[in-house]
Short mmCIF file of N, CA and C in Angstrom, two decimals:
data_model
loop_
_atom_site.label_atom_id
_atom_site.label_comp_id
_atom_site.label_asym_id
_atom_site.label_seq_id
_atom_site.Cartn_x
_atom_site.Cartn_y
_atom_site.Cartn_z
N MET A 1 78.12 -90.92 -137.56
CA MET A 1 77.54 -90.13 -136.50
C MET A 1 76.69 -90.99 -135.59
N TYR A 2 75.82 -91.82 -136.18
CA TYR A 2 74.92 -92.62 -135.37
C TYR A 2 75.65 -93.68 -134.57
N SER A 3 76.75 -94.20 -135.11
CA SER A 3 77.51 -95.19 -134.35
C SER A 3 78.16 -94.55 -133.13
N LYS A 4 78.60 -93.29 -133.28
CA LYS A 4 79.16 -92.58 -132.13
C LYS A 4 78.10 -92.34 -131.06
N LEU A 5 76.90 -91.98 -131.50
CA LEU A 5 75.81 -91.77 -130.54
C LEU A 5 75.44 -93.06 -129.83
N LEU A 6 75.39 -94.15 -130.58
CA LEU A 6 75.09 -95.45 -129.99
C LEU A 6 76.15 -95.83 -128.97
N ASP A 7 77.41 -95.61 -129.32
CA ASP A 7 78.50 -95.90 -128.39
C ASP A 7 78.38 -95.06 -127.12
N LEU A 8 78.03 -93.78 -127.27
CA LEU A 8 77.85 -92.92 -126.10
C LEU A 8 76.71 -93.41 -125.22
N SER A 9 75.61 -93.81 -125.84
CA SER A 9 74.45 -94.24 -125.06
C SER A 9 74.75 -95.50 -124.24
N LYS A 10 75.74 -96.28 -124.68
CA LYS A 10 76.12 -97.50 -123.97
C LYS A 10 77.31 -97.29 -123.03
N SER A 11 77.93 -96.14 -123.09
CA SER A 11 79.14 -95.88 -122.32
C SER A 11 78.83 -95.63 -120.85
N SER A 12 79.41 -96.45 -119.99
CA SER A 12 79.21 -96.25 -118.55
C SER A 12 79.87 -94.96 -118.09
N ASP A 13 80.98 -94.56 -118.72
CA ASP A 13 81.63 -93.30 -118.36
C ASP A 13 80.75 -92.10 -118.70
N PHE A 14 80.08 -92.16 -119.85
CA PHE A 14 79.16 -91.09 -120.25
C PHE A 14 77.99 -91.01 -119.26
N GLN A 15 77.40 -92.16 -118.96
CA GLN A 15 76.27 -92.20 -118.04
C GLN A 15 76.68 -91.69 -116.66
N ARG A 16 77.84 -92.12 -116.18
CA ARG A 16 78.32 -91.69 -114.87
C ARG A 16 78.56 -90.18 -114.84
N ALA A 17 79.15 -89.64 -115.90
CA ALA A 17 79.40 -88.20 -115.97
C ALA A 17 78.09 -87.42 -115.89
N CYS A 18 77.06 -87.92 -116.58
CA CYS A 18 75.75 -87.25 -116.55
C CYS A 18 75.10 -87.37 -115.18
N GLU A 19 75.12 -88.57 -114.62
CA GLU A 19 74.50 -88.80 -113.31
C GLU A 19 75.19 -88.00 -112.21
N ASN A 20 76.52 -87.87 -112.31
CA ASN A 20 77.29 -87.13 -111.30
C ASN A 20 77.39 -85.64 -111.61
N GLU A 21 76.77 -85.21 -112.71
CA GLU A 21 76.81 -83.81 -113.14
C GLU A 21 78.24 -83.31 -113.24
N ASP A 22 79.09 -84.12 -113.86
CA ASP A 22 80.52 -83.83 -113.96
C ASP A 22 80.86 -83.41 -115.39
N LEU A 23 80.87 -82.10 -115.62
CA LEU A 23 81.12 -81.56 -116.95
C LEU A 23 82.53 -81.88 -117.45
N GLU A 24 83.50 -81.91 -116.54
CA GLU A 24 84.87 -82.23 -116.92
C GLU A 24 84.98 -83.67 -117.43
N SER A 25 84.33 -84.60 -116.74
CA SER A 25 84.33 -86.00 -117.19
C SER A 25 83.59 -86.15 -118.51
N LEU A 26 82.48 -85.42 -118.65
CA LEU A 26 81.73 -85.46 -119.91
C LEU A 26 82.61 -84.99 -121.06
N GLU A 27 83.32 -83.89 -120.84
CA GLU A 27 84.23 -83.38 -121.87
C GLU A 27 85.27 -84.43 -122.23
N SER A 28 85.82 -85.10 -121.24
CA SER A 28 86.83 -86.14 -121.47
C SER A 28 86.27 -87.29 -122.31
N VAL A 29 85.05 -87.72 -121.99
CA VAL A 29 84.41 -88.80 -122.76
C VAL A 29 84.21 -88.36 -124.21
N LEU A 30 83.77 -87.13 -124.42
CA LEU A 30 83.52 -86.63 -125.77
C LEU A 30 84.82 -86.42 -126.55
N LEU A 31 85.88 -86.06 -125.86
CA LEU A 31 87.19 -85.97 -126.51
C LEU A 31 87.66 -87.35 -126.95
N ASN A 32 87.51 -88.33 -126.07
CA ASN A 32 87.93 -89.70 -126.39
C ASN A 32 87.11 -90.30 -127.53
N ALA A 33 85.87 -89.87 -127.67
CA ALA A 33 85.00 -90.37 -128.75
C ALA A 33 85.20 -89.60 -130.05
N ASN A 34 86.15 -88.66 -130.05
CA ASN A 34 86.43 -87.82 -131.22
C ASN A 34 85.22 -87.01 -131.66
N ILE A 35 84.41 -86.62 -130.70
CA ILE A 35 83.30 -85.71 -130.97
C ILE A 35 83.78 -84.28 -130.72
N LEU A 36 84.61 -84.12 -129.69
CA LEU A 36 85.28 -82.85 -129.43
C LEU A 36 86.76 -83.05 -129.74
N LYS A 37 87.40 -81.97 -130.13
CA LYS A 37 88.82 -82.04 -130.44
C LYS A 37 89.48 -80.76 -129.97
N LYS A 38 90.68 -80.87 -129.40
CA LYS A 38 91.40 -79.67 -128.97
C LYS A 38 91.96 -78.96 -130.20
N VAL A 39 91.80 -77.66 -130.21
CA VAL A 39 92.34 -76.84 -131.30
C VAL A 39 93.12 -75.69 -130.69
N SER A 40 93.96 -75.06 -131.46
CA SER A 40 94.70 -73.89 -131.02
C SER A 40 94.06 -72.65 -131.62
N ILE A 41 93.79 -71.70 -130.76
CA ILE A 41 93.22 -70.43 -131.19
C ILE A 41 94.18 -69.34 -130.73
N SER A 42 94.59 -68.47 -131.62
CA SER A 42 95.51 -67.39 -131.25
C SER A 42 94.77 -66.33 -130.46
N LYS A 43 95.47 -65.75 -129.52
CA LYS A 43 94.89 -64.66 -128.74
C LYS A 43 94.87 -63.41 -129.61
N SER A 44 93.71 -62.85 -129.82
CA SER A 44 93.60 -61.69 -130.71
C SER A 44 94.25 -60.45 -130.11
N GLU A 45 94.27 -60.34 -128.78
CA GLU A 45 94.86 -59.16 -128.16
C GLU A 45 96.35 -59.07 -128.49
N ASP A 46 97.05 -60.21 -128.48
CA ASP A 46 98.47 -60.21 -128.79
C ASP A 46 98.71 -59.80 -130.24
N SER A 47 97.85 -60.25 -131.13
CA SER A 47 97.99 -59.90 -132.54
C SER A 47 97.80 -58.40 -132.73
N LEU A 48 96.85 -57.83 -132.00
CA LEU A 48 96.59 -56.41 -132.14
C LEU A 48 97.73 -55.58 -131.59
N ASN A 49 98.44 -56.09 -130.58
CA ASN A 49 99.55 -55.36 -129.98
C ASN A 49 100.85 -55.54 -130.75
N GLY A 50 100.82 -56.28 -131.85
CA GLY A 50 102.01 -56.50 -132.65
C GLY A 50 102.93 -57.57 -132.09
N GLN A 51 102.52 -58.24 -131.05
CA GLN A 51 103.33 -59.32 -130.48
C GLN A 51 102.99 -60.61 -131.20
N ASN A 52 103.84 -61.59 -131.05
CA ASN A 52 103.56 -62.90 -131.63
C ASN A 52 102.40 -63.54 -130.88
N PRO A 53 101.37 -63.93 -131.60
CA PRO A 53 100.26 -64.58 -130.91
C PRO A 53 100.67 -65.94 -130.36
N GLN A 54 100.28 -66.21 -129.14
CA GLN A 54 100.56 -67.49 -128.51
C GLN A 54 99.32 -68.37 -128.63
N PRO A 55 99.50 -69.61 -129.08
CA PRO A 55 98.33 -70.49 -129.16
C PRO A 55 97.73 -70.70 -127.77
N GLU A 56 96.44 -70.62 -127.70
CA GLU A 56 95.72 -70.86 -126.45
C GLU A 56 94.84 -72.08 -126.67
N PRO A 57 95.18 -73.22 -126.04
CA PRO A 57 94.38 -74.41 -126.29
C PRO A 57 92.96 -74.25 -125.77
N ARG A 58 92.02 -74.57 -126.60
CA ARG A 58 90.61 -74.56 -126.23
C ARG A 58 89.98 -75.81 -126.80
N VAL A 59 88.90 -76.24 -126.20
CA VAL A 59 88.18 -77.38 -126.73
C VAL A 59 87.14 -76.85 -127.70
N ALA A 60 87.10 -77.44 -128.88
CA ALA A 60 86.12 -77.02 -129.88
C ALA A 60 85.49 -78.25 -130.50
N ILE A 61 84.27 -78.10 -130.95
CA ILE A 61 83.57 -79.21 -131.56
C ILE A 61 84.20 -79.51 -132.91
N ALA A 62 84.53 -80.77 -133.13
CA ALA A 62 85.10 -81.20 -134.40
C ALA A 62 84.15 -82.23 -135.01
N VAL A 63 83.00 -81.74 -135.44
CA VAL A 63 81.99 -82.60 -136.05
C VAL A 63 81.98 -82.29 -137.54
N VAL A 64 81.94 -83.32 -138.36
CA VAL A 64 82.09 -83.15 -139.81
C VAL A 64 81.16 -82.08 -140.36
N GLU A 65 79.89 -82.06 -139.96
CA GLU A 65 78.98 -81.09 -140.56
C GLU A 65 79.34 -79.66 -140.20
N LEU A 66 80.05 -79.44 -139.09
CA LEU A 66 80.47 -78.08 -138.74
C LEU A 66 81.76 -77.70 -139.45
N VAL A 67 82.68 -78.64 -139.55
CA VAL A 67 83.98 -78.34 -140.14
C VAL A 67 83.88 -78.23 -141.66
N VAL A 68 83.19 -79.16 -142.29
CA VAL A 68 83.11 -79.20 -143.75
C VAL A 68 82.09 -78.21 -144.28
N ALA A 69 80.88 -78.27 -143.76
CA ALA A 69 79.80 -77.45 -144.29
C ALA A 69 79.77 -76.06 -143.68
N GLY A 70 80.39 -75.88 -142.54
CA GLY A 70 80.32 -74.61 -141.86
C GLY A 70 78.98 -74.46 -141.16
N TYR A 71 78.72 -73.27 -140.69
CA TYR A 71 77.48 -73.02 -139.98
C TYR A 71 76.40 -72.61 -140.96
N VAL A 72 75.51 -73.51 -141.27
CA VAL A 72 74.44 -73.23 -142.21
C VAL A 72 73.37 -72.41 -141.51
N GLY A 73 73.09 -72.73 -140.32
CA GLY A 73 72.08 -72.04 -139.53
C GLY A 73 71.95 -72.72 -138.20
N ALA A 74 71.25 -72.08 -137.32
CA ALA A 74 71.09 -72.64 -135.98
C ALA A 74 69.90 -73.59 -135.94
N ILE A 75 69.99 -74.54 -135.06
CA ILE A 75 68.91 -75.49 -134.82
C ILE A 75 68.31 -75.13 -133.47
N VAL A 76 67.02 -74.91 -133.42
CA VAL A 76 66.37 -74.68 -132.14
C VAL A 76 65.94 -76.03 -131.62
N VAL A 77 66.43 -76.36 -130.46
CA VAL A 77 66.19 -77.67 -129.88
C VAL A 77 65.31 -77.50 -128.65
N THR A 78 64.23 -78.25 -128.60
CA THR A 78 63.42 -78.29 -127.39
C THR A 78 63.79 -79.56 -126.64
N VAL A 79 64.25 -79.38 -125.42
CA VAL A 79 64.71 -80.50 -124.62
C VAL A 79 63.84 -80.61 -123.38
N ILE A 80 63.41 -81.82 -123.06
CA ILE A 80 62.72 -82.05 -121.80
C ILE A 80 63.79 -82.02 -120.72
N ILE A 81 63.65 -81.10 -119.78
CA ILE A 81 64.69 -80.93 -118.78
C ILE A 81 64.31 -81.47 -117.42
N GLY A 82 63.09 -81.91 -117.25
CA GLY A 82 62.70 -82.50 -115.97
C GLY A 82 61.26 -82.24 -115.65
N LYS A 83 60.86 -82.69 -114.47
CA LYS A 83 59.49 -82.47 -114.02
C LYS A 83 59.46 -81.32 -113.04
N ASN A 84 58.40 -80.53 -113.13
CA ASN A 84 58.17 -79.45 -112.19
C ASN A 84 57.84 -80.08 -110.83
N LYS A 85 58.55 -79.66 -109.79
CA LYS A 85 58.35 -80.25 -108.46
C LYS A 85 56.95 -80.02 -107.93
N ASP A 86 56.36 -78.87 -108.25
CA ASP A 86 55.03 -78.54 -107.72
C ASP A 86 53.90 -79.19 -108.50
N THR A 87 53.98 -79.15 -109.83
CA THR A 87 52.87 -79.63 -110.65
C THR A 87 53.07 -81.04 -111.18
N GLY A 88 54.31 -81.51 -111.21
CA GLY A 88 54.59 -82.83 -111.77
C GLY A 88 54.62 -82.85 -113.29
N GLU A 89 54.40 -81.69 -113.92
CA GLU A 89 54.42 -81.62 -115.39
C GLU A 89 55.85 -81.53 -115.89
N LEU A 90 56.06 -82.05 -117.10
CA LEU A 90 57.38 -81.97 -117.71
C LEU A 90 57.71 -80.53 -118.07
N GLU A 91 58.94 -80.13 -117.79
CA GLU A 91 59.41 -78.81 -118.17
C GLU A 91 60.30 -78.95 -119.40
N THR A 92 60.14 -78.02 -120.32
CA THR A 92 60.98 -78.01 -121.51
C THR A 92 61.68 -76.67 -121.62
N ALA A 93 62.72 -76.64 -122.41
CA ALA A 93 63.42 -75.39 -122.68
C ALA A 93 63.90 -75.43 -124.13
N ASN A 94 63.94 -74.27 -124.75
CA ASN A 94 64.44 -74.16 -126.12
C ASN A 94 65.88 -73.68 -126.09
N PHE A 95 66.74 -74.35 -126.84
CA PHE A 95 68.14 -73.98 -126.94
C PHE A 95 68.50 -73.87 -128.40
N GLU A 96 69.40 -72.95 -128.71
CA GLU A 96 69.87 -72.80 -130.08
C GLU A 96 71.25 -73.43 -130.19
N LEU A 97 71.36 -74.42 -131.05
CA LEU A 97 72.62 -75.11 -131.27
C LEU A 97 72.90 -75.15 -132.77
N LYS A 98 74.17 -75.30 -133.14
CA LYS A 98 74.54 -75.31 -134.55
C LYS A 98 74.76 -76.71 -135.09
N SER A 99 74.92 -77.67 -134.24
CA SER A 99 75.28 -79.02 -134.68
C SER A 99 74.18 -80.03 -134.38
N PRO A 100 73.73 -80.76 -135.41
CA PRO A 100 72.79 -81.85 -135.16
C PRO A 100 73.37 -82.91 -134.22
N MET A 101 74.68 -83.14 -134.30
CA MET A 101 75.32 -84.11 -133.40
C MET A 101 75.17 -83.66 -131.95
N VAL A 102 75.42 -82.38 -131.70
CA VAL A 102 75.30 -81.85 -130.34
C VAL A 102 73.86 -81.95 -129.86
N LYS A 103 72.91 -81.68 -130.75
CA LYS A 103 71.49 -81.82 -130.40
C LYS A 103 71.21 -83.23 -129.87
N ASN A 104 71.73 -84.23 -130.57
CA ASN A 104 71.51 -85.61 -130.15
C ASN A 104 72.26 -85.95 -128.86
N ILE A 105 73.43 -85.37 -128.67
CA ILE A 105 74.16 -85.59 -127.43
C ILE A 105 73.39 -84.99 -126.26
N VAL A 106 72.81 -83.81 -126.45
CA VAL A 106 72.00 -83.19 -125.40
C VAL A 106 70.82 -84.08 -125.05
N ALA A 107 70.20 -84.68 -126.05
CA ALA A 107 69.09 -85.61 -125.78
C ALA A 107 69.57 -86.79 -124.94
N LEU A 108 70.76 -87.31 -125.22
CA LEU A 108 71.31 -88.40 -124.41
C LEU A 108 71.60 -87.94 -122.99
N ILE A 109 72.15 -86.74 -122.85
CA ILE A 109 72.44 -86.21 -121.52
C ILE A 109 71.15 -86.10 -120.72
N SER A 110 70.07 -85.66 -121.37
CA SER A 110 68.80 -85.51 -120.65
C SER A 110 68.24 -86.86 -120.21
N LYS A 111 68.66 -87.92 -120.88
CA LYS A 111 68.23 -89.27 -120.50
C LYS A 111 68.88 -89.71 -119.18
N PHE A 112 70.14 -89.31 -118.97
CA PHE A 112 70.89 -89.77 -117.80
C PHE A 112 71.11 -88.71 -116.73
N GLY A 113 71.06 -87.43 -117.10
CA GLY A 113 71.39 -86.36 -116.17
C GLY A 113 70.18 -85.59 -115.69
N SER A 114 70.40 -84.77 -114.70
CA SER A 114 69.33 -83.93 -114.14
C SER A 114 69.05 -82.74 -115.06
N ALA A 115 67.93 -82.07 -114.80
CA ALA A 115 67.57 -80.88 -115.58
C ALA A 115 68.66 -79.82 -115.46
N ASN A 116 69.20 -79.66 -114.27
CA ASN A 116 70.25 -78.68 -114.04
C ASN A 116 71.49 -79.00 -114.87
N PHE A 117 71.85 -80.27 -114.94
CA PHE A 117 73.03 -80.66 -115.71
C PHE A 117 72.79 -80.49 -117.20
N VAL A 118 71.58 -80.75 -117.66
CA VAL A 118 71.26 -80.55 -119.08
C VAL A 118 71.48 -79.08 -119.44
N LYS A 119 71.00 -78.18 -118.59
CA LYS A 119 71.19 -76.75 -118.85
C LYS A 119 72.67 -76.38 -118.88
N LYS A 120 73.44 -76.91 -117.91
CA LYS A 120 74.88 -76.64 -117.88
C LYS A 120 75.56 -77.15 -119.15
N ALA A 121 75.19 -78.35 -119.56
CA ALA A 121 75.80 -78.95 -120.75
C ALA A 121 75.47 -78.14 -121.99
N VAL A 122 74.23 -77.68 -122.11
CA VAL A 122 73.84 -76.88 -123.28
C VAL A 122 74.63 -75.57 -123.30
N GLU A 123 74.75 -74.92 -122.15
CA GLU A 123 75.53 -73.69 -122.09
C GLU A 123 76.99 -73.95 -122.48
N TYR A 124 77.52 -75.07 -122.04
CA TYR A 124 78.88 -75.47 -122.39
C TYR A 124 79.02 -75.66 -123.90
N PHE A 125 78.08 -76.39 -124.51
CA PHE A 125 78.13 -76.62 -125.95
C PHE A 125 77.96 -75.32 -126.73
N GLN A 126 77.09 -74.44 -126.25
CA GLN A 126 76.91 -73.16 -126.93
C GLN A 126 78.20 -72.34 -126.90
N SER A 127 78.90 -72.35 -125.77
CA SER A 127 80.16 -71.60 -125.69
C SER A 127 81.20 -72.21 -126.63
N ILE A 128 81.22 -73.53 -126.74
CA ILE A 128 82.15 -74.19 -127.67
C ILE A 128 81.80 -73.83 -129.11
N GLU A 129 80.52 -73.88 -129.44
CA GLU A 129 80.11 -73.58 -130.82
C GLU A 129 80.45 -72.14 -131.20
N ARG A 130 80.40 -71.22 -130.24
CA ARG A 130 80.74 -69.82 -130.54
C ARG A 130 82.21 -69.66 -130.89
N THR A 131 83.08 -70.54 -130.35
CA THR A 131 84.52 -70.38 -130.58
C THR A 131 85.10 -71.45 -131.49
N THR A 132 84.25 -72.28 -132.09
CA THR A 132 84.75 -73.38 -132.91
C THR A 132 85.43 -72.85 -134.17
N VAL A 133 86.60 -73.39 -134.42
CA VAL A 133 87.33 -73.14 -135.66
C VAL A 133 87.66 -74.49 -136.25
N GLN A 134 88.20 -74.50 -137.45
CA GLN A 134 88.54 -75.78 -138.07
C GLN A 134 89.62 -76.47 -137.23
N PRO A 135 89.41 -77.74 -136.88
CA PRO A 135 90.38 -78.44 -136.05
C PRO A 135 91.72 -78.64 -136.76
N ILE A 136 92.74 -78.78 -135.96
CA ILE A 136 94.06 -79.10 -136.47
C ILE A 136 94.07 -80.57 -136.85
N ALA A 137 94.57 -80.89 -138.02
CA ALA A 137 94.58 -82.29 -138.47
C ALA A 137 95.61 -83.10 -137.72
#
Protein backbone atom coordinates (compact mmCIF):
# COMPACT_ATOMS: atom_id res chain seq x y z
CA MET A 1 0.00 0.00 0.00
CA TYR A 2 2.69 2.49 0.98
CA SER A 3 4.73 1.82 -2.14
CA LYS A 4 1.66 2.62 -4.26
CA LEU A 5 1.15 5.86 -2.35
CA LEU A 6 4.81 6.78 -2.76
CA ASP A 7 4.58 6.08 -6.49
CA LEU A 8 1.47 8.28 -6.73
CA SER A 9 3.14 11.13 -4.86
CA LYS A 10 5.97 11.08 -7.43
CA SER A 11 3.75 10.62 -10.48
CA SER A 12 3.67 13.64 -12.77
CA ASP A 13 0.39 12.33 -14.26
CA PHE A 14 -1.20 12.23 -10.80
CA GLN A 15 0.05 15.72 -9.97
CA ARG A 16 -1.12 17.08 -13.34
CA ALA A 17 -4.58 15.51 -12.92
CA CYS A 18 -4.92 17.17 -9.50
CA GLU A 19 -3.60 20.55 -10.65
CA ASN A 20 -5.88 20.52 -13.72
CA GLU A 21 -8.86 19.27 -11.67
CA ASP A 22 -9.27 16.43 -14.16
CA LEU A 23 -11.24 13.63 -12.50
CA GLU A 24 -11.12 11.46 -15.63
CA SER A 25 -7.30 11.61 -15.74
CA LEU A 26 -7.14 10.93 -12.01
CA GLU A 27 -9.31 7.85 -12.49
CA SER A 28 -7.01 6.68 -15.30
CA VAL A 29 -3.91 7.09 -13.12
CA LEU A 30 -5.55 5.14 -10.28
CA LEU A 31 -6.64 2.38 -12.66
CA ASN A 32 -3.09 2.09 -14.01
CA ALA A 33 -1.74 1.91 -10.44
CA ASN A 34 -4.16 -0.96 -9.70
CA ILE A 35 -5.82 1.05 -6.95
CA LEU A 36 -9.08 1.10 -8.89
CA LYS A 37 -10.27 -1.80 -10.98
CA LYS A 38 -13.14 -2.16 -13.44
CA VAL A 39 -15.78 -4.62 -12.33
CA SER A 40 -19.05 -5.82 -13.83
CA ILE A 41 -22.22 -5.14 -11.91
CA SER A 42 -25.52 -6.56 -13.14
CA LYS A 43 -28.41 -4.20 -13.58
CA SER A 44 -30.92 -5.08 -10.88
CA GLU A 45 -33.89 -3.78 -12.88
CA ASP A 46 -33.29 -6.39 -15.59
CA SER A 47 -33.08 -9.15 -12.99
CA LEU A 48 -36.36 -8.04 -11.46
CA ASN A 49 -38.07 -8.05 -14.87
CA GLY A 50 -36.99 -11.64 -15.51
CA GLN A 51 -34.66 -10.62 -18.32
CA ASN A 52 -31.04 -11.64 -18.51
CA PRO A 53 -29.01 -9.10 -16.60
CA GLN A 54 -26.47 -7.30 -18.76
CA PRO A 55 -23.13 -6.48 -17.17
CA GLU A 56 -22.71 -2.75 -16.71
CA PRO A 57 -19.05 -1.80 -16.39
CA ARG A 58 -18.37 0.46 -13.44
CA VAL A 59 -15.19 1.51 -11.74
CA ALA A 60 -14.88 0.17 -8.22
CA ILE A 61 -12.17 0.33 -5.63
CA ALA A 62 -10.09 -2.84 -5.58
CA VAL A 63 -8.08 -2.33 -2.41
CA VAL A 64 -7.11 -5.43 -0.43
CA GLU A 65 -8.61 -4.24 2.86
CA LEU A 66 -11.99 -3.68 1.18
CA VAL A 67 -12.07 -6.87 -0.86
CA VAL A 68 -10.67 -9.27 1.74
CA ALA A 69 -11.86 -7.79 5.02
CA GLY A 70 -15.02 -6.16 3.73
CA TYR A 71 -16.39 -2.99 5.21
CA VAL A 72 -15.49 -3.01 8.88
CA GLY A 73 -16.64 0.52 9.44
CA ALA A 74 -16.32 3.99 8.08
CA ILE A 75 -13.35 6.24 8.63
CA VAL A 76 -14.10 9.89 9.26
CA VAL A 77 -11.41 11.87 7.55
CA THR A 78 -10.69 15.51 8.22
CA VAL A 79 -9.03 17.03 5.19
CA ILE A 80 -7.56 20.50 4.87
CA ILE A 81 -9.29 21.77 1.77
CA GLY A 82 -7.80 25.23 1.45
CA LYS A 83 -7.60 28.70 2.89
CA ASN A 84 -10.59 30.92 3.46
CA LYS A 85 -10.28 33.84 1.02
CA ASP A 86 -11.58 36.36 3.56
CA THR A 87 -9.85 35.27 6.77
CA GLY A 88 -6.81 33.40 5.44
CA GLU A 89 -7.56 30.56 7.88
CA LEU A 90 -7.36 26.94 6.79
CA GLU A 91 -10.70 25.34 6.02
CA THR A 92 -11.31 21.71 6.84
CA ALA A 93 -14.10 19.29 6.04
CA ASN A 94 -15.04 15.89 7.43
CA PHE A 95 -15.65 13.06 4.99
CA GLU A 96 -16.69 9.49 5.64
CA LEU A 97 -14.67 6.93 3.70
CA LYS A 98 -14.36 3.15 4.01
CA SER A 99 -10.81 2.67 2.81
CA PRO A 100 -7.62 3.77 4.55
CA MET A 101 -5.96 3.74 1.11
CA VAL A 102 -8.54 6.20 -0.22
CA LYS A 103 -8.02 8.39 2.86
CA ASN A 104 -4.33 8.62 2.00
CA ILE A 105 -5.05 9.28 -1.68
CA VAL A 106 -7.34 12.15 -0.68
CA ALA A 107 -4.50 13.58 1.42
CA LEU A 108 -2.23 13.42 -1.66
CA ILE A 109 -4.88 15.08 -3.81
CA SER A 110 -5.16 17.91 -1.28
CA LYS A 111 -1.40 18.41 -1.61
CA PHE A 112 -1.60 19.04 -5.37
CA GLY A 113 -5.22 20.03 -6.08
CA SER A 114 -7.56 22.85 -5.15
CA ALA A 115 -10.13 22.68 -2.36
CA ASN A 116 -12.86 22.33 -4.97
CA PHE A 117 -11.11 19.37 -6.60
CA VAL A 118 -10.57 17.67 -3.23
CA LYS A 119 -14.32 17.86 -2.60
CA LYS A 120 -15.07 16.47 -6.08
CA ALA A 121 -12.59 13.64 -5.60
CA VAL A 122 -14.05 12.71 -2.19
CA GLU A 123 -17.57 12.65 -3.64
CA TYR A 124 -16.26 10.47 -6.47
CA PHE A 125 -14.60 8.03 -4.03
CA GLN A 126 -17.72 7.92 -1.85
CA SER A 127 -19.85 6.99 -4.87
CA ILE A 128 -17.36 4.25 -5.80
CA GLU A 129 -17.30 2.89 -2.26
CA ARG A 130 -21.11 2.71 -2.23
CA THR A 131 -21.09 0.47 -5.32
CA THR A 132 -17.91 -1.53 -4.71
CA VAL A 133 -18.19 -5.26 -5.15
CA GLN A 134 -15.48 -7.90 -5.22
CA PRO A 135 -13.36 -7.31 -8.34
CA ILE A 136 -13.19 -9.80 -11.15
CA ALA A 137 -9.90 -11.68 -11.00
